[in-house]
PDB file of C-alpha atoms in Angstrom:
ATOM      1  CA  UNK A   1     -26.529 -68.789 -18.581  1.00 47.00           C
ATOM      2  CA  UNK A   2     -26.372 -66.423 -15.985  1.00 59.00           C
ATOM      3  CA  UNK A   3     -28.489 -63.476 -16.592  1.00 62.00           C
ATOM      4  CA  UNK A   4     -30.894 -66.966 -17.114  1.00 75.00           C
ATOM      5  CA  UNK A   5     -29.786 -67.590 -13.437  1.00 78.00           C
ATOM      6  CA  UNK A   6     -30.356 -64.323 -12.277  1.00 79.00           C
ATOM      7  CA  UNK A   7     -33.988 -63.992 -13.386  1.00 81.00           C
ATOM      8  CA  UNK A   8     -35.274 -67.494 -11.955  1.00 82.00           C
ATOM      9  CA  UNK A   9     -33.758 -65.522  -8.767  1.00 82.00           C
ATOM     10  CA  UNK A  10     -35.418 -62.546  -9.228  1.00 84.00           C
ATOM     11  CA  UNK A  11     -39.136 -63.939  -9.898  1.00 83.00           C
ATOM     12  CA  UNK A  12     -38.875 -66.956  -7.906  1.00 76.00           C
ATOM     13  CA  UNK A  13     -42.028 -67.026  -5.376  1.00 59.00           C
ATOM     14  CA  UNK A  14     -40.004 -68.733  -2.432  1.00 50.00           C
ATOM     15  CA  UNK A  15     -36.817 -67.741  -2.442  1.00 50.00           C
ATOM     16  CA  UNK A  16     -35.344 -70.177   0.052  1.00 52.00           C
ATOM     17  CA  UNK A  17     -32.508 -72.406  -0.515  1.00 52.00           C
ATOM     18  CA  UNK A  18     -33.208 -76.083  -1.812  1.00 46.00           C
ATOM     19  CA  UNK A  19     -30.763 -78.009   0.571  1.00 51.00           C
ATOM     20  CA  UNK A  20     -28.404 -77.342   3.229  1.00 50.00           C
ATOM     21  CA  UNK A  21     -30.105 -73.777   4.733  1.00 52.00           C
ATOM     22  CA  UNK A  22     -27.975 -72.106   7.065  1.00 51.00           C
ATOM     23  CA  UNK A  23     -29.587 -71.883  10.110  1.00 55.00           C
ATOM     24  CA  UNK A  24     -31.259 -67.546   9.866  1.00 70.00           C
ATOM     25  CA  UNK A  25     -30.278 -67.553   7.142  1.00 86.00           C
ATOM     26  CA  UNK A  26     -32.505 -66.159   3.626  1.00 89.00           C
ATOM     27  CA  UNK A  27     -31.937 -64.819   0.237  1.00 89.00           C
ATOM     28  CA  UNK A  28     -33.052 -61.209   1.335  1.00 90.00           C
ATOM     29  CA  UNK A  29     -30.834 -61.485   4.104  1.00 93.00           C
ATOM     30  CA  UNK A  30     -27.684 -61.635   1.880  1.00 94.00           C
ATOM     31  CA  UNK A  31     -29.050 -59.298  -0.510  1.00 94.00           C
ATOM     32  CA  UNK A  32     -29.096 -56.672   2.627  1.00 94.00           C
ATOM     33  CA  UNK A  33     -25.674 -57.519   3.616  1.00 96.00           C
ATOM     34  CA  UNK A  34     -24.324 -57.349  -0.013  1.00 96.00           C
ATOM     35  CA  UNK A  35     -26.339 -54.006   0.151  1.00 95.00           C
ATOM     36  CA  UNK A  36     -24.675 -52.648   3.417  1.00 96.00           C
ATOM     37  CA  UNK A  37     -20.612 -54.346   1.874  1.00 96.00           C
ATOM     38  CA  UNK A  38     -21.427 -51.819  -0.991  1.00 95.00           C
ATOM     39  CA  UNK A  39     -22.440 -48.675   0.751  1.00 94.00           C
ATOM     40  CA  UNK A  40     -19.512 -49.223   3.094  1.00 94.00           C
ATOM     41  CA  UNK A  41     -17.202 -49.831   0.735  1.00 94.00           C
ATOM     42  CA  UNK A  42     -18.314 -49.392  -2.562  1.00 92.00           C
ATOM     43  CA  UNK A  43     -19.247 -51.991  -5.294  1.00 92.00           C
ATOM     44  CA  UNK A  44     -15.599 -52.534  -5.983  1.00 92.00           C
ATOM     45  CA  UNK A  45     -15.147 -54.348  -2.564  1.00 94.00           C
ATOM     46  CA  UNK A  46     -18.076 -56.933  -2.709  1.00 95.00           C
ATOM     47  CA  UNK A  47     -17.461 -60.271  -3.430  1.00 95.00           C
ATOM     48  CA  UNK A  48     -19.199 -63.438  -2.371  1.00 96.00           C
ATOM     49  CA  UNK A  49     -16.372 -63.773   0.916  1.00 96.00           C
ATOM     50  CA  UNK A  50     -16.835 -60.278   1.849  1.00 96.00           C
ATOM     51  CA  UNK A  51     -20.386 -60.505   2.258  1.00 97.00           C
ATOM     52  CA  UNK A  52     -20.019 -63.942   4.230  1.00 96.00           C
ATOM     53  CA  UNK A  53     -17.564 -62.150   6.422  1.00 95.00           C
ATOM     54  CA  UNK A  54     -20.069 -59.448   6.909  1.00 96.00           C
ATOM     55  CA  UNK A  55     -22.984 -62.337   7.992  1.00 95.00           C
ATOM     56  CA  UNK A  56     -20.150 -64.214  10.012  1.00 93.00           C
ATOM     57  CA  UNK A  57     -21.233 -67.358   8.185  1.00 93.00           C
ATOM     58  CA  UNK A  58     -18.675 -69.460   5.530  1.00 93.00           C
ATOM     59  CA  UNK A  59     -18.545 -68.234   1.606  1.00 93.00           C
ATOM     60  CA  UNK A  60     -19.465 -71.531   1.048  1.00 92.00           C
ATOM     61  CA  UNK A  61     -23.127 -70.922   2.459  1.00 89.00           C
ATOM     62  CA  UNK A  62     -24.028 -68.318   0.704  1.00 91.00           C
ATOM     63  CA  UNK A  63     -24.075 -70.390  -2.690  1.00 91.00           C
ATOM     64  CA  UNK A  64     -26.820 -72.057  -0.985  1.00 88.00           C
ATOM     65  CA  UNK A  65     -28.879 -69.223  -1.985  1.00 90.00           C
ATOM     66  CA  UNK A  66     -27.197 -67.094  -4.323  1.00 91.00           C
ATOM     67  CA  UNK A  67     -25.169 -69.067  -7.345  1.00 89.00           C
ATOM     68  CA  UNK A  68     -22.855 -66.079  -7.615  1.00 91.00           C
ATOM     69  CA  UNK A  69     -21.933 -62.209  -7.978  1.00 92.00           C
ATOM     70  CA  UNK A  70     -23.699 -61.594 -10.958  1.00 89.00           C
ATOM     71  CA  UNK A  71     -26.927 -63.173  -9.974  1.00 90.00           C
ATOM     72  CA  UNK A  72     -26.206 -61.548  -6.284  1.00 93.00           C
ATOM     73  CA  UNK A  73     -25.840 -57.481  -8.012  1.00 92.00           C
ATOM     74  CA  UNK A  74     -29.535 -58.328  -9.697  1.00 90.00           C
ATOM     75  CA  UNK A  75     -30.934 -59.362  -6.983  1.00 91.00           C
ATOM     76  CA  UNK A  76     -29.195 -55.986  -5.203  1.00 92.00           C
ATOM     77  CA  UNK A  77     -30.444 -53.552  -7.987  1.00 89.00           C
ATOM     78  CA  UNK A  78     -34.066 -55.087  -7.398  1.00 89.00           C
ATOM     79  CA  UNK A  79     -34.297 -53.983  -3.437  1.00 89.00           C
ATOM     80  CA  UNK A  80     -32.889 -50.332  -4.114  1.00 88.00           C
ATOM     81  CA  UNK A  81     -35.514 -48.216  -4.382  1.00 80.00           C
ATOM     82  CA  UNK A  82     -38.623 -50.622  -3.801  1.00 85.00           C
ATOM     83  CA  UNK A  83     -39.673 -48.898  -0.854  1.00 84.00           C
ATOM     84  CA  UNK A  84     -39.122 -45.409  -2.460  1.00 88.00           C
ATOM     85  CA  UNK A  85     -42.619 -43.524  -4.256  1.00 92.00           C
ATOM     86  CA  UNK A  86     -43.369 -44.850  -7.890  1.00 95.00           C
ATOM     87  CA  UNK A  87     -43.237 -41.982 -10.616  1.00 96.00           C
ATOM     88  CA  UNK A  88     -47.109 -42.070 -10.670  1.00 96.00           C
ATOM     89  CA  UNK A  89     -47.424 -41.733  -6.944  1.00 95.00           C
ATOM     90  CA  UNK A  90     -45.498 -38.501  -6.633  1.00 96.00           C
ATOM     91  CA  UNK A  91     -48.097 -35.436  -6.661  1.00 96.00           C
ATOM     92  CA  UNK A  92     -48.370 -33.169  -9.348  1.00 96.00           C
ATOM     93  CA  UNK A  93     -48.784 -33.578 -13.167  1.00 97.00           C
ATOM     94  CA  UNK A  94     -47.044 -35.476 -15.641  1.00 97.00           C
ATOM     95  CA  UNK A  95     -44.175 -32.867 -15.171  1.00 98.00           C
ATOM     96  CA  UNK A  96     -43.778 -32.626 -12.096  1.00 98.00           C
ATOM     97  CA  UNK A  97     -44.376 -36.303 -11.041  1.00 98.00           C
ATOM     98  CA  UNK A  98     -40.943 -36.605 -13.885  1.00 97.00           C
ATOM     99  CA  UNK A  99     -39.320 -33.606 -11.982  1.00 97.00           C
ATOM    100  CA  UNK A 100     -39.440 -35.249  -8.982  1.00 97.00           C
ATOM    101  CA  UNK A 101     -38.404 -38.840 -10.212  1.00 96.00           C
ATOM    102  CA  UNK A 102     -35.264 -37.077 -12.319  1.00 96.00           C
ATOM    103  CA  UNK A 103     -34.404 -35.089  -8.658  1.00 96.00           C
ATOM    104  CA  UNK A 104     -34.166 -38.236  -6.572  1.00 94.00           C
ATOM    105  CA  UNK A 105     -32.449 -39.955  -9.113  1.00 94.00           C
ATOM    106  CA  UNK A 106     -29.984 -37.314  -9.711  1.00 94.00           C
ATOM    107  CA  UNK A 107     -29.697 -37.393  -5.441  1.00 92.00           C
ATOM    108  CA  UNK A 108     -29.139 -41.069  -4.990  1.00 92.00           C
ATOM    109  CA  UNK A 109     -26.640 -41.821  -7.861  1.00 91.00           C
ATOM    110  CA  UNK A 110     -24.812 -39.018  -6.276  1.00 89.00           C
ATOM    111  CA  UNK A 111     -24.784 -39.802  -2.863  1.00 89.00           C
ATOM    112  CA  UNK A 112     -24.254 -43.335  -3.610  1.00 90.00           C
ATOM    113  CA  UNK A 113     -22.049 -43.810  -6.716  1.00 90.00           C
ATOM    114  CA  UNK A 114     -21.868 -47.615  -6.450  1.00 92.00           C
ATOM    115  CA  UNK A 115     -25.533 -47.423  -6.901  1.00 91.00           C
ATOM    116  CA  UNK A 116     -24.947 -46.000 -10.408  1.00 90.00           C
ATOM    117  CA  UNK A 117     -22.106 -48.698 -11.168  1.00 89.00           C
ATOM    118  CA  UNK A 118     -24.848 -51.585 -10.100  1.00 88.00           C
ATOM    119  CA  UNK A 119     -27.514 -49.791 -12.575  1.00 86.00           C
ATOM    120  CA  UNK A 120     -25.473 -49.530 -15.657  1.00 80.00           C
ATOM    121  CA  UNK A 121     -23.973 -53.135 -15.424  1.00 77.00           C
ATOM    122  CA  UNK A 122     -26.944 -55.463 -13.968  1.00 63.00           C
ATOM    123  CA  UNK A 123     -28.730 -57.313 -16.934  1.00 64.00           C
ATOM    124  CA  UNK A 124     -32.105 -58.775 -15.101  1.00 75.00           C
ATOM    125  CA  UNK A 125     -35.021 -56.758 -14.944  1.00 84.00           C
ATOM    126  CA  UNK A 126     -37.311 -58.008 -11.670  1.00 87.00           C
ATOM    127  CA  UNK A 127     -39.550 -57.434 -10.507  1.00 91.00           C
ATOM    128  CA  UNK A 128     -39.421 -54.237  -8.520  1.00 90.00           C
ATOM    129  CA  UNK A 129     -37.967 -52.637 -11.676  1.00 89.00           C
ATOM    130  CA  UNK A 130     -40.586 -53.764 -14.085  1.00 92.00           C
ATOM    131  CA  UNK A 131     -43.329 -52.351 -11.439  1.00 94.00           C
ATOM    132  CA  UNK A 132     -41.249 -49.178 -11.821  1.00 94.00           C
ATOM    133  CA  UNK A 133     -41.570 -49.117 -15.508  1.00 94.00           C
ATOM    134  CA  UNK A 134     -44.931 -49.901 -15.549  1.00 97.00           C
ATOM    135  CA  UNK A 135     -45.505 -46.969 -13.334  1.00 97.00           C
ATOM    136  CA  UNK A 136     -43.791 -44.476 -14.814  1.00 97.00           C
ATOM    137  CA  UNK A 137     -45.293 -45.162 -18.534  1.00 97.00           C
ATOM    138  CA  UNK A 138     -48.321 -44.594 -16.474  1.00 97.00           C
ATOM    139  CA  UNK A 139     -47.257 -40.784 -15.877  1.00 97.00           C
ATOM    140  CA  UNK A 140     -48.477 -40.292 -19.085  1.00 97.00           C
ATOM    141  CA  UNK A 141     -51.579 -41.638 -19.483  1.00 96.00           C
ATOM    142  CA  UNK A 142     -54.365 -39.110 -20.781  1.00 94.00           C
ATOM    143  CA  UNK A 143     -51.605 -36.474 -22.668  1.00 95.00           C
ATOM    144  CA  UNK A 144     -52.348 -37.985 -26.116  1.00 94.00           C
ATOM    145  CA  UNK A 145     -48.642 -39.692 -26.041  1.00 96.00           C
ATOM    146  CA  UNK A 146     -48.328 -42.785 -28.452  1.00 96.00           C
ATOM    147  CA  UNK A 147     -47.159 -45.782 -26.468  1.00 97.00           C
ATOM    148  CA  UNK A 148     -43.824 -45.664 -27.933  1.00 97.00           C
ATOM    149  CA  UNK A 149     -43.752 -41.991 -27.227  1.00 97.00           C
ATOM    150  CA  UNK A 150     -44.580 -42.809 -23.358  1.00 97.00           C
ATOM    151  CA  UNK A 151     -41.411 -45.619 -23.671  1.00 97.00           C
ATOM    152  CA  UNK A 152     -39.207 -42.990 -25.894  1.00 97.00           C
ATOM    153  CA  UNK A 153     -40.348 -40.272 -23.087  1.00 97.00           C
ATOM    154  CA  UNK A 154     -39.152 -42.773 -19.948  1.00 97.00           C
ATOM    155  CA  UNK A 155     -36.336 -43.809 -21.245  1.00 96.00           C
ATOM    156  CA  UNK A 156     -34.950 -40.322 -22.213  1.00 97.00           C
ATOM    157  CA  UNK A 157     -35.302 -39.035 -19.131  1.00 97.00           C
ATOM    158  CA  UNK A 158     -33.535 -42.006 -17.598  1.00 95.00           C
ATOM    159  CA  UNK A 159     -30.623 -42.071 -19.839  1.00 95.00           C
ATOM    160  CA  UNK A 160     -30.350 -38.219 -19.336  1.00 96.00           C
ATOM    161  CA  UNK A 161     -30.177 -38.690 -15.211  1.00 95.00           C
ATOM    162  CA  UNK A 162     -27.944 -41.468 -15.446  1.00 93.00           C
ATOM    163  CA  UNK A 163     -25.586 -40.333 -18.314  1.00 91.00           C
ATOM    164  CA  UNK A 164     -25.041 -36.828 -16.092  1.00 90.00           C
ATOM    165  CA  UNK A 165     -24.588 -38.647 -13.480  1.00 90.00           C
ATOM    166  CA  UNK A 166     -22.152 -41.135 -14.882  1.00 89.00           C
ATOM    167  CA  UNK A 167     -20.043 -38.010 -16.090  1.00 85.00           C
ATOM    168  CA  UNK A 168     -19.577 -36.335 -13.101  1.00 82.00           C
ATOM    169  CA  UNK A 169     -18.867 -39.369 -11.684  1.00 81.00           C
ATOM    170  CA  UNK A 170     -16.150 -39.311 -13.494  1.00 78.00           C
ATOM    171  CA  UNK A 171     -15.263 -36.077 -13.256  1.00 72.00           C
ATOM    172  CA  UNK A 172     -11.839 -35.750 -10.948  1.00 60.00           C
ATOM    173  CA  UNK A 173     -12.429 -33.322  -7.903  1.00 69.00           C
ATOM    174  CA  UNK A 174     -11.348 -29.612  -9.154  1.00 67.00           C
ATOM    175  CA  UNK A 175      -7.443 -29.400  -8.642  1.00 75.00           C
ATOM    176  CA  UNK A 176      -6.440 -25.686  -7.355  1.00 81.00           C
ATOM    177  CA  UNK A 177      -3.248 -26.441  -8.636  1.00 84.00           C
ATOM    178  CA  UNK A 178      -4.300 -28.020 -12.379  1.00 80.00           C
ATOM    179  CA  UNK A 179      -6.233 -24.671 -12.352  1.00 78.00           C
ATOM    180  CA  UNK A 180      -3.676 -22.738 -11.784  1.00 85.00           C
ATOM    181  CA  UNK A 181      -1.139 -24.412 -14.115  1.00 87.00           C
ATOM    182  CA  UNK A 182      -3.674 -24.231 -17.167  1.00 83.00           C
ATOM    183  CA  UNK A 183      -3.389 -20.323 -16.549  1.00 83.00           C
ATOM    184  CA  UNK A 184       0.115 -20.562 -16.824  1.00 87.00           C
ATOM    185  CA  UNK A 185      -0.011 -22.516 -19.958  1.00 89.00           C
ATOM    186  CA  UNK A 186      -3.022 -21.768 -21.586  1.00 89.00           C
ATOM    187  CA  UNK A 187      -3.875 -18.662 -23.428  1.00 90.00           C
ATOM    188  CA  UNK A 188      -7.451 -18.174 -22.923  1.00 87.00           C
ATOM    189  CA  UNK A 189      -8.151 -15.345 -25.648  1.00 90.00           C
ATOM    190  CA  UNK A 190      -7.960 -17.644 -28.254  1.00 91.00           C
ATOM    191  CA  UNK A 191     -11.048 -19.530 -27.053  1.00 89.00           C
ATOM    192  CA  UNK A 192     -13.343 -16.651 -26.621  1.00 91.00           C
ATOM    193  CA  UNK A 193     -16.684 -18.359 -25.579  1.00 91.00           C
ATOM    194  CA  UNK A 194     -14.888 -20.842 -23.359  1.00 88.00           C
ATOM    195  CA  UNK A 195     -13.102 -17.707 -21.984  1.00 88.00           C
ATOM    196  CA  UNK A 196     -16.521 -15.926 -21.024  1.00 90.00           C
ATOM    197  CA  UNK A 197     -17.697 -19.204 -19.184  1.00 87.00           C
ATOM    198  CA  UNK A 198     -15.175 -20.186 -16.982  1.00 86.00           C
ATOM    199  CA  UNK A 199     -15.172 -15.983 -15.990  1.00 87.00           C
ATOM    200  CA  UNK A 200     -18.866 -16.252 -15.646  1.00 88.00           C
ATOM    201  CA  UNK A 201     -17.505 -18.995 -12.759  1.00 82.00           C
ATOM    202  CA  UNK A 202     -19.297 -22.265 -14.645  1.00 80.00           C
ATOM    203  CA  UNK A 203     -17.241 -25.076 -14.043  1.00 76.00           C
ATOM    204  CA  UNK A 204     -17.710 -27.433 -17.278  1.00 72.00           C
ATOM    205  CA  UNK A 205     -18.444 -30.886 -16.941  1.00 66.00           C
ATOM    206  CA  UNK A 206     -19.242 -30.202 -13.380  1.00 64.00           C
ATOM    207  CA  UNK A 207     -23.162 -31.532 -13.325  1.00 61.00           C
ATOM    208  CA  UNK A 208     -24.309 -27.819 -11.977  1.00 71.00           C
ATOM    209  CA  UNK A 209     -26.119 -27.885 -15.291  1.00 83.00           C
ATOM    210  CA  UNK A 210     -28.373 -30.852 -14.649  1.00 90.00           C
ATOM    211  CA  UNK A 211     -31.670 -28.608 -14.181  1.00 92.00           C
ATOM    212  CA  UNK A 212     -31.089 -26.619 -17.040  1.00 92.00           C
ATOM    213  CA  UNK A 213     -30.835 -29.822 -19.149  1.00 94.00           C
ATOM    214  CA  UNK A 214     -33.987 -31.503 -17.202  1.00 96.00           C
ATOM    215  CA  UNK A 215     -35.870 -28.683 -18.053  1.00 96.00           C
ATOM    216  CA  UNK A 216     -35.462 -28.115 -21.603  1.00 96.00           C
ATOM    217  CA  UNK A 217     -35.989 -31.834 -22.201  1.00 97.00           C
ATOM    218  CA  UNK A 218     -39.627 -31.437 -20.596  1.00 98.00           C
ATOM    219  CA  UNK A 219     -40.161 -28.605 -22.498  1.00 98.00           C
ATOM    220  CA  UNK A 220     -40.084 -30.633 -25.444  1.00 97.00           C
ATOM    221  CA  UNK A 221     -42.016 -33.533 -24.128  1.00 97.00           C
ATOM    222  CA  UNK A 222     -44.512 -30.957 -23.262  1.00 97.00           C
ATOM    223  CA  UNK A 223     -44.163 -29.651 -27.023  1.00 96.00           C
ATOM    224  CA  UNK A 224     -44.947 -33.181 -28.052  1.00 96.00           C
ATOM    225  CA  UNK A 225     -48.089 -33.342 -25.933  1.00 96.00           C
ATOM    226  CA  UNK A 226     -49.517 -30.050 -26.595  1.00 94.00           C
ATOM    227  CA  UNK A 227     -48.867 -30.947 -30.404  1.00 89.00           C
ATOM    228  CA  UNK A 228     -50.911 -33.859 -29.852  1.00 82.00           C
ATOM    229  CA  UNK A 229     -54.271 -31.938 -27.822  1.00 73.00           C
ATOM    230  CA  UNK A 230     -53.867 -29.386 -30.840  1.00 63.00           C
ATOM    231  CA  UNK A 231     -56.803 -29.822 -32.673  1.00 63.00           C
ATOM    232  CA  UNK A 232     -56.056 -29.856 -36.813  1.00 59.00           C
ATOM    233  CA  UNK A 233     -55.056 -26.682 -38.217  1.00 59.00           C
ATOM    234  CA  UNK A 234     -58.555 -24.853 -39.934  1.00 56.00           C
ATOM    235  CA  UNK A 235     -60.967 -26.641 -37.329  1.00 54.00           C
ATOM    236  CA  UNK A 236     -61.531 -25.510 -33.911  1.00 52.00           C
TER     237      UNK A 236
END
């Protein structure tokens, strides 16, 4: 199979090819050149010939070392971010060690959208992201969290960053003159609330609302772990 594939990739010691090497030729350095492809281009543009283009060696030598795309974005998703801080590293408390992991996040899928489409489609976990994992469960060691809580916790935050992110993704670029038809069109009145938004000047959908959203779903991790230091109601 080839997530299968992918993951004797990933955790594979020696990564070198079994026959044939080309000649300066390694796993990581393909990985890098799928890496730069991508950030050129965009994730829509790699392919096994574009990166061999990119090395100036044959398509056919890169099978060598990777079997394929699929096994070539895990291996990709592994090397972002290794050499970034791990959750637990960042200063601070369990809060703000999370602020700052949500934050550069939030900054990365943005400035690099492909990095976002590699995330949400890659299906190997190596190593690199199980050391992140690892790390940031370790965030919350000592506030009283269950271990599933500490998984539940991670994972909210995550899917949070990466669901905002995938949204305004999405969202098209505001269109002066789609505004301006919808005013035309549209009688506002009759959605009141809506109304007092938009002439508030919130854009919805936009993403502007990402640290309003972080925050309130700290606060009720924090309510969690405060609930859990309470001592028992009657004793003190």
């Amino acid at each position: 199979m080839t997530a299968n594939r992918a993951l004797e990739l990933l955790w594979r010691d020696d990564r070198r090819p079994a026959r044939g090497p080309q000649r300066g030729l390694t796993v990581d350095r393909v990985v890098r050149a799928a890496i730069e492809v991508a950030e050129a281009d965009g994730l829509a543009a790699l392919s096994m010939r574009r990166v061999a283009q990119h090395l100036g060696v044959g398509t056919a030598s890169l099978y060598t070392y990777v079997p394929g795309k699929t096994e070539l974005e895990a291996l990709m998703l592994d090397v972002i971010g290794a050499d970034d801080p791990l959750p637990h590293e960042r200063p601070g408390d369990w809060r703000a060690k999370l602020e700052a992991w949500a934050r550069a996040d939030w900054a990365e899928f943005r400035a690099h959208p492909w990095v976002l489409q590699l995330v949400n489609k890659s299906p190997a976990p190596g190593p690199n992201l199980l050391r992140w994992i690892d790390s940031a469960l370790r965030v919350f060691d000592g506030t009283g969290l269950s271990e599933a809580e500490k998984m539940a916790a991670v994972e909210s935050v995550d899917a949070y960053v990466r669901g905002l992110a995938r949204q305004h993704l999405d969202q098209a670029e505001p269109d002066p003159e789609q505004d301006r038809l919808l005013a035309e069109l549209v009688d506002f009145t009759r959605y009141p609330s809506l109304l007092r938004v938009l002439r508030a000047g919130v854009r919805p959908w936009s993403g502007d609302q990402f640290e309003f959203g972080l925050q309130r779903l700290l606060d009720g991790i924090a309510a969690l772990i405060d609930n859990r230091s309470a001592p028992p109601e009657g004793h003190q």
